[in-house]
Coordinates of C-alpha atoms in Angstrom, one line a residue:
Chain A
X1 CA -60.5 -47.4 -20.8
X2 CA -61.3 -49.2 -24.0
X3 CA -62.5 -47.4 -27.1
X4 CA -65.8 -48.2 -28.7
X5 CA -63.9 -49.9 -31.5
X6 CA -62.1 -52.2 -29.1
X7 CA -65.3 -53.0 -27.2
X8 CA -67.1 -53.9 -30.4
X9 CA -64.2 -56.1 -31.5
X10 CA -64.2 -57.9 -28.2
X11 CA -67.9 -58.4 -28.4
X12 CA -67.5 -59.8 -31.9
X13 CA -64.9 -62.3 -30.6
X14 CA -66.7 -63.5 -27.5
X15 CA -70.2 -63.1 -29.0
X16 CA -71.4 -62.3 -25.5
X17 CA -70.9 -59.6 -22.9
X18 CA -68.5 -61.9 -21.0
X19 CA -65.0 -61.1 -22.2
X20 CA -63.0 -63.2 -19.7
X21 CA -64.8 -66.6 -19.3
X22 CA -62.2 -68.0 -17.0
X23 CA -62.5 -65.3 -14.5
X24 CA -66.2 -64.6 -15.2
X25 CA -65.5 -61.0 -16.0
X26 CA -68.4 -59.3 -17.8
X27 CA -68.5 -56.2 -19.9
X28 CA -71.5 -54.4 -18.5
X29 CA -74.1 -52.6 -20.5
X30 CA -73.6 -49.6 -18.4
X31 CA -69.9 -49.4 -19.5
X32 CA -71.0 -49.7 -23.1
X33 CA -73.5 -46.9 -22.6
X34 CA -70.9 -44.7 -21.1
X35 CA -68.5 -45.5 -23.9
X36 CA -71.1 -44.6 -26.5
X37 CA -71.7 -41.4 -24.6
X38 CA -68.0 -40.4 -24.6
X39 CA -67.4 -41.6 -28.2
X40 CA -70.6 -40.2 -29.6
X41 CA -69.1 -39.3 -33.1
X42 CA -67.5 -42.8 -33.3
X43 CA -70.8 -44.4 -32.4
X44 CA -72.5 -42.5 -35.2
X45 CA -69.9 -43.8 -37.6
X46 CA -70.3 -47.4 -36.5
X47 CA -74.0 -47.0 -36.7
X48 CA -73.9 -45.7 -40.2
X49 CA -71.5 -48.4 -41.3
X50 CA -73.9 -51.0 -39.7
X51 CA -71.1 -52.4 -37.6
X52 CA -73.0 -51.6 -34.5
X53 CA -76.0 -53.6 -35.6
X54 CA -74.0 -56.5 -36.9
X55 CA -72.1 -56.8 -33.6
X56 CA -75.2 -56.7 -31.4
X57 CA -77.0 -59.2 -33.7
X58 CA -74.4 -61.7 -32.5
X59 CA -74.4 -60.6 -28.9
X60 CA -77.8 -59.2 -27.8
X61 CA -81.0 -59.7 -29.8
X62 CA -82.9 -57.2 -27.7
X63 CA -80.4 -54.4 -28.5
X64 CA -80.2 -55.4 -32.1
X65 CA -84.0 -55.2 -32.5
X66 CA -84.0 -51.8 -30.8
X67 CA -81.4 -50.5 -33.3
X68 CA -83.5 -51.9 -36.2
X69 CA -86.6 -50.2 -34.7
X70 CA -84.8 -46.9 -34.2
X71 CA -83.5 -47.1 -37.8
X72 CA -87.1 -47.3 -39.1
X73 CA -88.4 -44.7 -36.7
X74 CA -85.7 -41.9 -36.8
X75 CA -84.2 -40.3 -39.8
X76 CA -80.9 -39.1 -38.3
X77 CA -78.1 -41.2 -36.7
X78 CA -77.8 -38.7 -33.8
X79 CA -81.4 -39.5 -32.7
X80 CA -80.6 -43.3 -32.7
X81 CA -77.3 -43.1 -30.9
X82 CA -78.7 -40.7 -28.3
X83 CA -81.5 -43.1 -27.4
X84 CA -79.2 -46.1 -27.7
X85 CA -76.8 -44.9 -25.0
X86 CA -79.7 -44.7 -22.5
X87 CA -80.9 -48.2 -23.5
X88 CA -77.5 -49.4 -22.4
X89 CA -77.2 -47.1 -19.4
X90 CA -80.4 -45.3 -18.2
X91 CA -78.4 -43.7 -15.4
X92 CA -76.3 -41.6 -17.8
X93 CA -76.2 -37.8 -17.5
X94 CA -77.7 -35.7 -20.2
X95 CA -75.2 -36.2 -22.9
X96 CA -75.3 -35.2 -26.6
X97 CA -72.2 -35.1 -28.7
X98 CA -69.6 -33.0 -26.8
X99 CA -72.2 -31.6 -24.4
X100 CA -72.6 -33.2 -21.0
X101 CA -74.7 -31.7 -18.3
X102 CA -75.1 -32.9 -14.8
X103 CA -78.8 -32.4 -15.2
X104 CA -81.2 -30.4 -17.4
X105 CA -81.1 -27.5 -14.9
X106 CA -77.5 -27.1 -15.8
X107 CA -78.5 -27.0 -19.4
X108 CA -80.9 -24.2 -18.6
X109 CA -78.2 -22.2 -16.8
X110 CA -75.9 -22.8 -19.8
X111 CA -78.6 -21.3 -22.1
X112 CA -79.2 -18.3 -19.9
X113 CA -75.5 -17.7 -19.5
X114 CA -75.0 -18.2 -23.2
X115 CA -72.5 -21.0 -22.6
X116 CA -74.1 -23.2 -25.3
X117 CA -74.8 -22.0 -28.8
X118 CA -78.3 -21.5 -30.1
X119 CA -77.7 -23.8 -33.0
X120 CA -76.8 -26.7 -30.8
X121 CA -79.9 -26.1 -28.6
X122 CA -82.0 -25.9 -31.8
X123 CA -80.7 -29.3 -32.8
X124 CA -81.4 -30.8 -29.4
X125 CA -84.9 -29.4 -29.5
X126 CA -85.7 -30.4 -33.0
X127 CA -84.6 -34.0 -32.3
X128 CA -86.8 -33.9 -29.1
X129 CA -84.0 -35.2 -27.0
X130 CA -84.8 -33.4 -23.8
X131 CA -88.4 -34.8 -23.6
X132 CA -86.9 -38.3 -24.2
X133 CA -84.3 -37.8 -21.5
X134 CA -87.1 -36.6 -19.1
X135 CA -89.1 -39.8 -19.8
X136 CA -86.1 -41.9 -19.2
X137 CA -85.5 -40.2 -15.9
X138 CA -89.3 -40.4 -15.1
X139 CA -89.4 -36.6 -14.6
X140 CA -92.3 -36.4 -17.0
X141 CA -94.6 -37.8 -14.3
X142 CA -93.0 -36.0 -11.4
X143 CA -93.1 -32.5 -12.9
X144 CA -95.8 -32.5 -15.6
X145 CA -95.9 -28.8 -15.9
X146 CA -92.2 -28.6 -16.8
X147 CA -92.6 -31.6 -19.2
X148 CA -95.4 -29.9 -21.0
X149 CA -93.4 -26.7 -21.3
X150 CA -90.5 -28.7 -22.8
X151 CA -92.8 -30.3 -25.3
X152 CA -94.0 -26.8 -26.2
X153 CA -90.4 -25.6 -26.7
X154 CA -89.7 -28.7 -28.9
X155 CA -92.8 -28.0 -31.0
X156 CA -92.1 -24.3 -31.2
X157 CA -88.5 -24.6 -32.4
X158 CA -89.7 -25.0 -36.0
X159 CA -91.5 -21.7 -35.8
X160 CA -88.9 -19.6 -34.0
X161 CA -85.7 -21.1 -32.8
X162 CA -84.9 -17.9 -30.7
X163 CA -88.2 -18.1 -28.8
X164 CA -87.8 -21.8 -28.2
X165 CA -84.2 -21.3 -27.1
X166 CA -85.1 -18.7 -24.4
X167 CA -88.2 -20.6 -23.4
X168 CA -86.0 -23.6 -22.6
X169 CA -83.8 -21.3 -20.6
X170 CA -86.8 -20.0 -18.6
X171 CA -88.1 -23.6 -18.0
X172 CA -84.8 -25.0 -16.9
X173 CA -82.9 -22.1 -15.5
X174 CA -83.2 -20.1 -12.3
X175 CA -84.2 -16.8 -13.9
X176 CA -88.0 -16.5 -14.1
X177 CA -88.4 -12.7 -14.7
X178 CA -88.5 -10.5 -17.8
X179 CA -86.0 -7.7 -17.8
X180 CA -87.0 -4.4 -19.5
X181 CA -84.4 -1.7 -19.1
X182 CA -83.2 -2.0 -15.6
X183 CA -86.6 -3.3 -14.3
X184 CA -87.4 -6.9 -13.6
X185 CA -90.9 -8.2 -14.0
X186 CA -92.4 -11.4 -12.7
X187 CA -95.9 -11.0 -14.1
X188 CA -97.6 -9.4 -17.1
X189 CA -99.6 -7.1 -15.0
X190 CA -96.4 -5.8 -13.3
X191 CA -95.0 -5.0 -16.7
X192 CA -98.2 -3.4 -17.9
X193 CA -98.5 -1.3 -14.8
X194 CA -94.9 -0.1 -15.2
X195 CA -95.3 0.7 -18.9
X196 CA -98.6 2.5 -18.3
X197 CA -97.2 4.5 -15.4
X198 CA -94.1 5.5 -17.2
X199 CA -96.0 6.0 -20.5
X200 CA -93.5 3.6 -22.2
X201 CA -96.0 1.5 -24.1
X202 CA -95.2 3.2 -27.4
X203 CA -91.4 2.7 -26.9
X204 CA -92.0 -0.8 -25.8
X205 CA -94.1 -1.6 -28.8
X206 CA -91.2 -0.8 -31.1
X207 CA -89.0 -3.6 -29.7
X208 CA -91.6 -6.1 -28.6
X209 CA -92.1 -7.9 -31.8
X210 CA -88.4 -8.5 -32.3
X211 CA -87.8 -9.6 -28.7
X212 CA -87.9 -13.4 -28.5
X213 CA -87.2 -13.2 -24.7
X214 CA -90.5 -11.4 -24.2
X215 CA -92.5 -14.1 -26.0
X216 CA -90.5 -16.9 -24.4
X217 CA -91.4 -15.3 -21.0
X218 CA -95.1 -15.1 -22.0
X219 CA -95.0 -18.8 -23.0
X220 CA -93.2 -19.7 -19.8
X221 CA -96.1 -18.0 -17.9
X222 CA -98.6 -20.1 -19.8
X223 CA -99.9 -17.6 -22.3
X224 CA -99.2 -19.7 -25.4
X225 CA -102.9 -19.8 -26.5
X226 CA -103.3 -16.0 -26.0
X227 CA -100.2 -15.4 -28.1
X228 CA -101.5 -17.7 -30.8
X229 CA -104.8 -15.9 -30.7
X230 CA -103.0 -12.6 -31.0
X231 CA -101.0 -13.8 -33.9
X232 CA -104.2 -14.9 -35.7
X233 CA -105.8 -11.5 -35.1
X234 CA -102.8 -9.6 -36.3
X235 CA -102.5 -11.8 -39.4
X236 CA -106.2 -11.4 -40.1
X237 CA -106.2 -7.7 -39.6
X238 CA -103.1 -7.2 -41.7
X239 CA -104.8 -9.2 -44.4
X240 CA -107.9 -7.0 -44.1
X241 CA -105.8 -3.9 -44.2
X242 CA -104.1 -5.1 -47.3
X243 CA -107.4 -5.7 -49.0
X244 CA -108.7 -2.4 -47.8
X245 CA -105.7 -0.5 -49.2
X246 CA -105.9 -2.4 -52.5
X247 CA -109.6 -1.5 -52.9
X248 CA -108.9 2.1 -52.1
X249 CA -106.1 2.2 -54.7
X250 CA -108.4 0.6 -57.2
X251 CA -111.1 3.1 -56.5
X252 CA -108.7 6.0 -56.8
X253 CA -107.4 4.7 -60.1
X254 CA -110.9 4.3 -61.4
X255 CA -111.8 7.9 -60.4
X256 CA -108.7 9.2 -62.2
Chain B
X1 CA -101.2 -2.7 -38.4
X2 CA -99.0 -0.4 -36.4
X3 CA -96.7 -1.9 -33.7
X4 CA -98.5 0.2 -31.0
X5 CA -101.8 -1.3 -31.9
X6 CA -100.3 -4.8 -31.9
X7 CA -98.8 -4.3 -28.5
X8 CA -102.0 -2.8 -27.1
X9 CA -104.0 -5.7 -28.5
X10 CA -101.5 -8.2 -27.0
X11 CA -101.9 -6.6 -23.6
X12 CA -105.6 -6.5 -23.9
X13 CA -105.7 -10.2 -24.6
X14 CA -103.3 -10.9 -21.8
X15 CA -105.0 -8.8 -19.2
X16 CA -108.6 -9.3 -20.2
X17 CA -110.5 -6.3 -21.5
X18 CA -108.5 -3.3 -20.6
X19 CA -110.7 -0.3 -20.9
X20 CA -107.9 2.2 -20.6
X21 CA -106.1 0.9 -23.6
X22 CA -109.3 0.3 -25.5
X23 CA -110.1 4.0 -24.9
X24 CA -106.7 5.0 -26.2
X25 CA -107.3 2.8 -29.2
X26 CA -110.7 4.2 -29.8
X27 CA -109.3 7.8 -29.7
X28 CA -106.8 6.8 -32.3
X29 CA -109.4 5.1 -34.5
X30 CA -111.7 8.0 -34.0
X31 CA -109.3 10.4 -35.6
X32 CA -107.9 8.0 -38.2
X33 CA -108.7 8.9 -41.8
X34 CA -110.3 5.5 -42.4
X35 CA -112.8 6.0 -39.7
X36 CA -113.6 9.5 -40.7
X37 CA -114.1 8.5 -44.3
X38 CA -116.4 5.7 -43.3
X39 CA -118.1 8.0 -40.9
X40 CA -118.8 10.6 -43.5
X41 CA -119.9 8.1 -46.1
X42 CA -122.3 6.3 -43.8
X43 CA -125.8 7.7 -43.0
X44 CA -126.2 9.2 -39.6
X45 CA -127.3 6.9 -36.9
X46 CA -131.0 7.1 -36.1
X47 CA -133.2 5.5 -33.5
X48 CA -135.1 3.7 -36.3
X49 CA -132.1 1.9 -37.5
X50 CA -132.0 -1.7 -36.5
X51 CA -129.1 -3.2 -34.6
X52 CA -128.3 -5.4 -37.5
X53 CA -127.8 -2.3 -39.7
X54 CA -125.6 -0.8 -37.1
X55 CA -123.6 -4.0 -36.6
X56 CA -123.0 -4.2 -40.4
X57 CA -122.0 -0.7 -40.5
X58 CA -119.5 -1.1 -37.7
X59 CA -118.2 -4.3 -39.1
X60 CA -116.5 -2.1 -41.7
X61 CA -114.9 0.0 -39.0
X62 CA -113.8 -2.9 -36.8
X63 CA -110.5 -3.1 -38.5
X64 CA -108.6 -3.9 -35.3
X65 CA -110.9 -6.6 -34.2
X66 CA -111.4 -5.2 -30.7
X67 CA -113.9 -2.4 -31.2
X68 CA -117.1 -4.0 -29.9
X69 CA -120.5 -2.9 -31.1
X70 CA -121.2 -1.3 -27.7
X71 CA -118.0 0.7 -27.7
X72 CA -118.5 1.6 -31.3
X73 CA -121.9 3.0 -30.6
X74 CA -120.4 5.0 -27.7
X75 CA -117.8 6.4 -30.0
X76 CA -120.4 7.1 -32.6
X77 CA -122.4 9.0 -30.0
X78 CA -119.4 11.0 -28.9
X79 CA -118.6 12.0 -32.5
X80 CA -122.2 12.8 -33.1
X81 CA -122.2 15.1 -30.0
X82 CA -119.0 16.8 -31.1
X83 CA -120.4 17.3 -34.6
X84 CA -123.6 18.7 -33.2
X85 CA -121.8 21.2 -31.0
X86 CA -119.5 22.3 -33.8
X87 CA -122.5 22.8 -36.1
X88 CA -124.2 24.8 -33.3
X89 CA -121.2 26.9 -32.7
X90 CA -119.8 27.5 -36.2
X91 CA -117.8 30.6 -35.3
X92 CA -115.1 28.7 -33.3
X93 CA -113.9 25.2 -33.7
X94 CA -112.0 24.4 -30.5
X95 CA -110.5 21.3 -32.0
X96 CA -108.9 23.1 -34.8
X97 CA -108.3 26.7 -33.8
X98 CA -107.0 26.5 -30.3
X99 CA -103.4 25.8 -29.4
X100 CA -104.4 23.9 -26.3
X101 CA -106.4 21.3 -28.1
X102 CA -103.8 18.6 -27.6
X103 CA -103.9 19.1 -23.8
X104 CA -107.6 18.9 -23.6
X105 CA -109.7 15.8 -24.2
X106 CA -113.4 15.7 -23.4
X107 CA -113.6 12.6 -21.2
X108 CA -116.4 11.4 -19.1
X109 CA -115.8 9.6 -15.9
X110 CA -115.9 5.8 -16.5
X111 CA -119.3 4.5 -15.8
X112 CA -118.2 1.7 -13.5
X113 CA -121.7 0.8 -12.4
X114 CA -122.8 0.2 -15.9
X115 CA -119.7 -1.9 -16.6
X116 CA -120.3 -4.0 -13.5
X117 CA -124.0 -4.4 -14.5
X118 CA -122.8 -5.5 -17.9
X119 CA -121.0 -8.4 -16.1
X120 CA -124.4 -9.4 -14.8
X121 CA -123.6 -8.3 -11.3
X122 CA -124.9 -5.6 -9.0
X123 CA -122.4 -3.2 -7.5
X124 CA -122.9 -4.7 -4.1
X125 CA -122.3 -8.2 -5.4
X126 CA -119.3 -7.1 -7.1
X127 CA -117.6 -5.6 -4.1
X128 CA -118.4 -8.5 -1.9
X129 CA -117.7 -11.3 -4.5
X130 CA -121.2 -12.6 -3.7
X131 CA -122.0 -15.6 -5.8
X132 CA -118.4 -15.8 -7.2
X133 CA -117.1 -19.1 -6.3
X134 CA -114.2 -19.9 -8.6
X135 CA -110.8 -18.5 -8.1
X136 CA -110.4 -17.9 -11.7
X137 CA -113.5 -15.8 -11.9
X138 CA -112.3 -13.8 -8.8
X139 CA -109.0 -13.3 -10.6
X140 CA -110.8 -12.0 -13.7
X141 CA -113.0 -9.7 -11.6
X142 CA -109.9 -8.4 -9.8
X143 CA -108.3 -7.7 -13.1
X144 CA -111.3 -5.9 -14.3
X145 CA -111.5 -3.9 -11.1
X146 CA -108.0 -2.9 -11.6
X147 CA -108.7 -1.8 -15.2
X148 CA -111.8 0.1 -14.2
X149 CA -110.0 1.7 -11.3
X150 CA -107.1 2.8 -13.6
X151 CA -109.6 4.2 -16.1
X152 CA -111.6 6.1 -13.5
X153 CA -108.4 7.5 -12.0
X154 CA -107.1 8.7 -15.3
X155 CA -110.5 10.2 -16.1
X156 CA -110.6 11.9 -12.7
X157 CA -107.1 13.4 -13.1
X158 CA -108.0 14.6 -16.6
X159 CA -111.2 16.1 -15.3
X160 CA -109.3 18.1 -12.7
X161 CA -106.8 19.2 -15.3
X162 CA -109.5 20.2 -17.7
X163 CA -111.4 22.1 -15.1
X164 CA -108.2 24.0 -14.2
X165 CA -107.6 24.7 -17.9
X166 CA -111.1 26.0 -18.3
X167 CA -110.8 28.1 -15.2
X168 CA -107.7 29.8 -16.6
X169 CA -109.5 30.5 -19.8
X170 CA -112.5 31.9 -18.1
X171 CA -110.4 34.1 -15.9
X172 CA -108.4 35.4 -18.9
X173 CA -111.4 35.7 -21.2
X174 CA -113.0 39.0 -22.1
X175 CA -116.5 37.6 -22.3
X176 CA -119.0 40.1 -21.5
X177 CA -118.5 43.4 -23.3
X178 CA -118.3 41.7 -26.7
X179 CA -121.1 39.4 -26.0
X180 CA -124.0 41.9 -25.8
X181 CA -122.8 44.1 -28.7
X182 CA -123.4 47.7 -29.4
X183 CA -127.1 47.7 -28.3
X184 CA -126.4 48.6 -24.7
X185 CA -124.2 51.5 -25.5
X186 CA -126.6 52.8 -28.2
X187 CA -129.5 52.6 -25.8
X188 CA -127.5 54.4 -23.1
X189 CA -126.3 57.0 -25.5
X190 CA -129.8 57.9 -26.9
X191 CA -131.4 58.1 -23.4
X192 CA -128.6 60.3 -22.1
X193 CA -128.9 62.7 -25.0
X194 CA -132.6 62.8 -24.6
X195 CA -132.4 63.5 -20.9
X196 CA -129.7 66.2 -21.4
X197 CA -131.9 67.7 -24.1
X198 CA -135.0 67.8 -21.9
X199 CA -133.2 69.1 -18.9
X200 CA -130.9 71.7 -20.4
X201 CA -132.1 72.7 -23.9
X202 CA -133.6 76.3 -24.0
X203 CA -136.4 75.1 -26.3
X204 CA -137.6 72.8 -23.5
X205 CA -137.8 75.5 -20.9
X206 CA -141.6 75.8 -21.3
X207 CA -141.9 72.0 -20.7
X208 CA -139.6 72.1 -17.8
X209 CA -141.6 75.0 -16.2
X210 CA -144.9 73.1 -16.7
X211 CA -144.4 69.4 -17.4
X212 CA -148.1 68.5 -17.9
X213 CA -147.7 67.2 -21.5
X214 CA -149.0 63.7 -20.9
X215 CA -147.5 62.3 -24.2
X216 CA -144.0 63.6 -23.4
X217 CA -144.3 62.3 -19.8
X218 CA -145.5 58.9 -20.8
X219 CA -142.8 58.4 -23.5
X220 CA -140.1 59.7 -21.2
X221 CA -141.2 57.2 -18.5
X222 CA -141.4 54.3 -21.0
X223 CA -137.9 55.2 -22.3
X224 CA -136.4 55.5 -18.8
X225 CA -138.0 52.2 -17.6
X226 CA -136.9 50.3 -20.7
X227 CA -133.4 51.6 -20.2
X228 CA -133.5 50.7 -16.6
X229 CA -134.5 47.1 -17.5
X230 CA -131.7 47.0 -20.1
X231 CA -129.2 48.1 -17.5
X232 CA -130.4 45.6 -15.0
X233 CA -130.1 42.8 -17.5
X234 CA -126.7 44.1 -18.5
X235 CA -125.7 44.0 -14.8
X236 CA -127.0 40.4 -14.5
X237 CA -125.2 39.4 -17.6
X238 CA -122.0 41.0 -16.3
X239 CA -122.1 38.9 -13.2
X240 CA -122.3 35.5 -15.0
X241 CA -118.7 35.1 -15.9
X242 CA -117.7 35.8 -12.3
X243 CA -120.3 33.4 -11.0
X244 CA -119.2 30.7 -13.3
X245 CA -115.6 31.3 -12.5
X246 CA -116.3 31.2 -8.8
X247 CA -118.3 28.0 -9.2
X248 CA -115.6 26.4 -11.3
X249 CA -112.9 27.5 -8.9
X250 CA -114.8 25.9 -6.0
X251 CA -115.2 22.8 -8.2
X252 CA -111.5 22.7 -9.0
X253 CA -110.6 23.1 -5.3
X254 CA -112.9 20.3 -4.3
X255 CA -111.7 18.1 -7.1
X256 CA -108.1 18.7 -6.3
X257 CA -108.7 17.8 -2.7
X258 CA -110.5 14.6 -3.7
X259 CA -107.8 13.7 -6.2
X260 CA -105.1 14.3 -3.6
X261 CA -106.9 12.0 -1.2
X262 CA -107.4 9.5 -4.0
X263 CA -103.7 9.7 -4.9
X264 CA -102.9 9.0 -1.2
X265 CA -104.9 5.8 -1.2
X266 CA -104.2 4.8 -4.8
X267 CA -100.6 3.9 -4.6
X268 CA -101.3 1.5 -1.7
X269 CA -104.4 0.3 -3.4
X270 CA -102.6 -0.4 -6.7
X271 CA -99.9 -2.3 -4.9
X272 CA -102.5 -4.4 -3.2
X273 CA -104.3 -5.1 -6.4
X274 CA -101.1 -6.0 -8.2
X275 CA -100.0 -8.3 -5.4
X276 CA -102.3 -10.4 -3.4
X277 CA -105.0 -7.8 -2.9
X278 CA -108.3 -8.2 -1.2
X279 CA -109.6 -5.7 -3.7
X280 CA -113.3 -5.6 -3.0
X281 CA -113.4 -3.7 0.2
X282 CA -110.9 -1.2 -1.2
X283 CA -112.9 -1.0 -4.4
X284 CA -115.9 -0.1 -2.4
X285 CA -114.1 2.9 -0.9
X286 CA -112.8 3.9 -4.2
X287 CA -116.1 3.7 -5.9
X288 CA -117.6 5.9 -3.2
X289 CA -114.8 8.4 -3.7
X290 CA -115.3 8.5 -7.4
X291 CA -119.0 9.0 -6.9
X292 CA -118.3 11.9 -4.6
X293 CA -116.2 13.5 -7.3
X294 CA -119.0 13.0 -9.8
X295 CA -121.4 14.8 -7.5
X296 CA -119.1 17.7 -7.2
X297 CA -119.3 18.5 -10.9
X298 CA -121.3 21.7 -11.2
X299 CA -120.2 22.1 -14.7
X300 CA -119.6 19.2 -17.1
X301 CA -116.4 19.4 -19.2
X302 CA -118.6 19.9 -22.3
X303 CA -120.3 22.9 -20.7
X304 CA -117.0 24.3 -19.7
X305 CA -115.7 23.7 -23.2
X306 CA -118.6 25.6 -24.7
X307 CA -118.2 28.4 -22.3
X308 CA -114.5 28.9 -22.6
X309 CA -114.3 28.5 -26.4
X310 CA -117.6 29.7 -27.6
X311 CA -118.6 32.5 -25.2
X312 CA -121.2 34.2 -27.4
X313 CA -122.9 31.0 -28.3
X314 CA -122.8 29.9 -24.8
X315 CA -124.7 32.9 -23.6
X316 CA -127.1 32.7 -26.5
X317 CA -127.9 29.1 -25.8
X318 CA -128.0 29.2 -22.0
X319 CA -129.7 32.6 -21.5
X320 CA -131.6 33.0 -24.7
X321 CA -134.8 34.2 -23.0
X322 CA -132.9 36.8 -21.1
X323 CA -131.3 38.0 -24.3
X324 CA -134.7 38.3 -26.0
X325 CA -136.1 40.3 -23.1
X326 CA -133.0 42.5 -23.3
X327 CA -133.4 43.1 -27.0
X328 CA -137.2 43.8 -26.7
X329 CA -136.6 46.5 -24.0
X330 CA -133.7 47.9 -26.0
X331 CA -136.0 48.3 -29.1
X332 CA -138.7 49.9 -27.0
X333 CA -136.3 52.3 -25.4
X334 CA -134.6 53.2 -28.7
X335 CA -137.8 53.7 -30.6
X336 CA -139.5 55.8 -27.9
X337 CA -136.3 57.9 -27.6
X338 CA -136.2 58.6 -31.3
X339 CA -139.9 59.4 -31.4
X340 CA -139.5 61.7 -28.5
X341 CA -136.7 63.6 -30.4
X342 CA -138.9 64.0 -33.4
X343 CA -141.9 65.2 -31.3
X344 CA -139.7 67.8 -29.6
X345 CA -138.1 69.0 -32.8
X346 CA -141.5 69.3 -34.5
X347 CA -142.8 71.2 -31.4
X348 CA -145.9 69.1 -30.9

C-alpha cells in the first residue's frame, strides 16, 4: 500500500484522483481516508507544512476549502486531520492516532477495562471527537440519550477528567452498576437502602467525594442537575461557614 | 461542612426529602455548639412572635440549607420541651448524668398523616393515588412513602427499645421508700409509742379502767384515723411502681408483637417499594399497623423518661393532690399525738 507521501506526490503529478489515465484507474477518496487514518502522525505533519492544502488545491477544490475552513475553526491539527479522514471516507472506524476501535462500544469497554489511558481519553473528549464521530455515523439521531450523555462528558472533561472518563465508560460500555465493596447497585435508592441498613453512610461519606466513579454513575443515571445543585449548596454553605468562623474569631479577639 | 453532611445532603437531593436523614441531621444540628449558642442568645419563642421573626431567627441557624422553617420550629419545640422538663426536675439531668443516655433518644412516631396532608392530599387519596395522574408524581409519592415508612419503622423500633429500657429501670428502681421521706415512719412511730403508753403505762391505769375522758378519746380517735389515712395512702403509693411496671410490661409485649409482625411484612414491603412496587395498598396496611402501635402506648416515652429518671418529681407532679392529703393527715396525726403526750404527762 502506498504511503501518504506517495499518494500526495501522485496527486500532485496527475492533478486529479485518476493516476492511470490509460487504464482509467482512479485513486479513491476512501483509500485516501484510510491512508490518513493509518498515517495519522504523517498527515498532521503534511497539514502543518501546508502540503496537504497545496496538493488538494490542485486536485479537489471542495476538500481544499474544507481544509481552509477547518484551519480557521479548529486550533489543533489533530482536530482537523481527524475530521478530514471522515470527509474522505465516512465509513471509517473510530480512529484517532494509534487508537482504532471497531465501534464506540469497544472504546467504552477499553475504558472500563483500563486498556486505554485516561490522558488519551481526556484528549479525545476535549477535542469533542466522539460527538463528531456519532454525527458522521448518524447515531446522534438514532440514540439521542447516548448522544446527550456524550456531549455532557465532553463538556465535563474540563471540570473533572476522571469523572468524564468513567462517565464515558458507563455510557459506552456494558457495565451499568456502581460497585461499593462487594455489592453492585443499579439505582441510587438501592445504594441508599443498603447504606442505611448497614449503617455505612458515615463510612461511605469519607470516600464519596474522592470517588469519580460514583459521580460518573450519578451522571449516567441522569442526575447531573442534582449534582450541580448539590455542588452549589455545598460551596454556598462552606462560604457561609467560613464567614461565620471569621466573625466568631473577630468577636473573640474583640472580647480579649 | 463535614463529609457526612455533604453526603446526607446529596442523598436528600437525589431521593427527594428524606425525613430519616433530615432527622439525623437535625439531631446533629441540635447538639452542635453553633445551634446551642444561637439558641441561648435568641429570645424564647412565644405565640406572639410573627412568622417573619421566626423565619429571620432560623435563617441564622439554617447553615446547612435544608432545615426548613417547619422542621426548625419542631426542633425548637422539642428543645423547649426538654428545657422545660430539665428545669422542672433540677435534681437529675438524664441527658448528662446517666450512662444510658446515648442509647436513649426521645423520639415520637412520625406523624405520617400530617406529612401527607402537607402534600395537599388526604390519607385515603394518598393510598389510592386518587387524582395523581403523572408517573413522575407517582414516583415521587412512592419515594416519599418509602421514606415515611422507613422513618416510622425506625421510630417504632426505637420506641420498643426505649420502653424495654424504661421497664428495666423501673424494675430495678428503688422508687417508693425514698419518695415519701421520713414522715410516714415518724407518724407510725409516734402513734405506736402513744398506743403502747396508753395501753401499758401504770400512770394510765385509771384511764384504762374508766375511759370516759372525752378529750383523750377524741384525740386518740383523731390520731388513729389520721394514721390510718396516712397508711392507706402509703399503701396506694406503694402500688404505683408495680402498676406502672405492669402496664409498661404489657405495652412492651404488645409493641414487641406488633414490631415482629411489622418486621415480617417489612422486608417484603421494602423489596416491593424498591423494585416495582404497587406501594399504596401495602402502605395502607402499614399505616394501620403503625396506628395500632400508637394506640397501644399507655405511657409516652417522655412520661417514662420522667418516671425512670426523676422518680420523686414524677410522683410529685402526677400525684400532687394525694401527696398534699398525705401530708395534711400526717401533720394532724403528729400534732394530735404530741398534744396527747403533753396532756397525759401534765395529768389533765
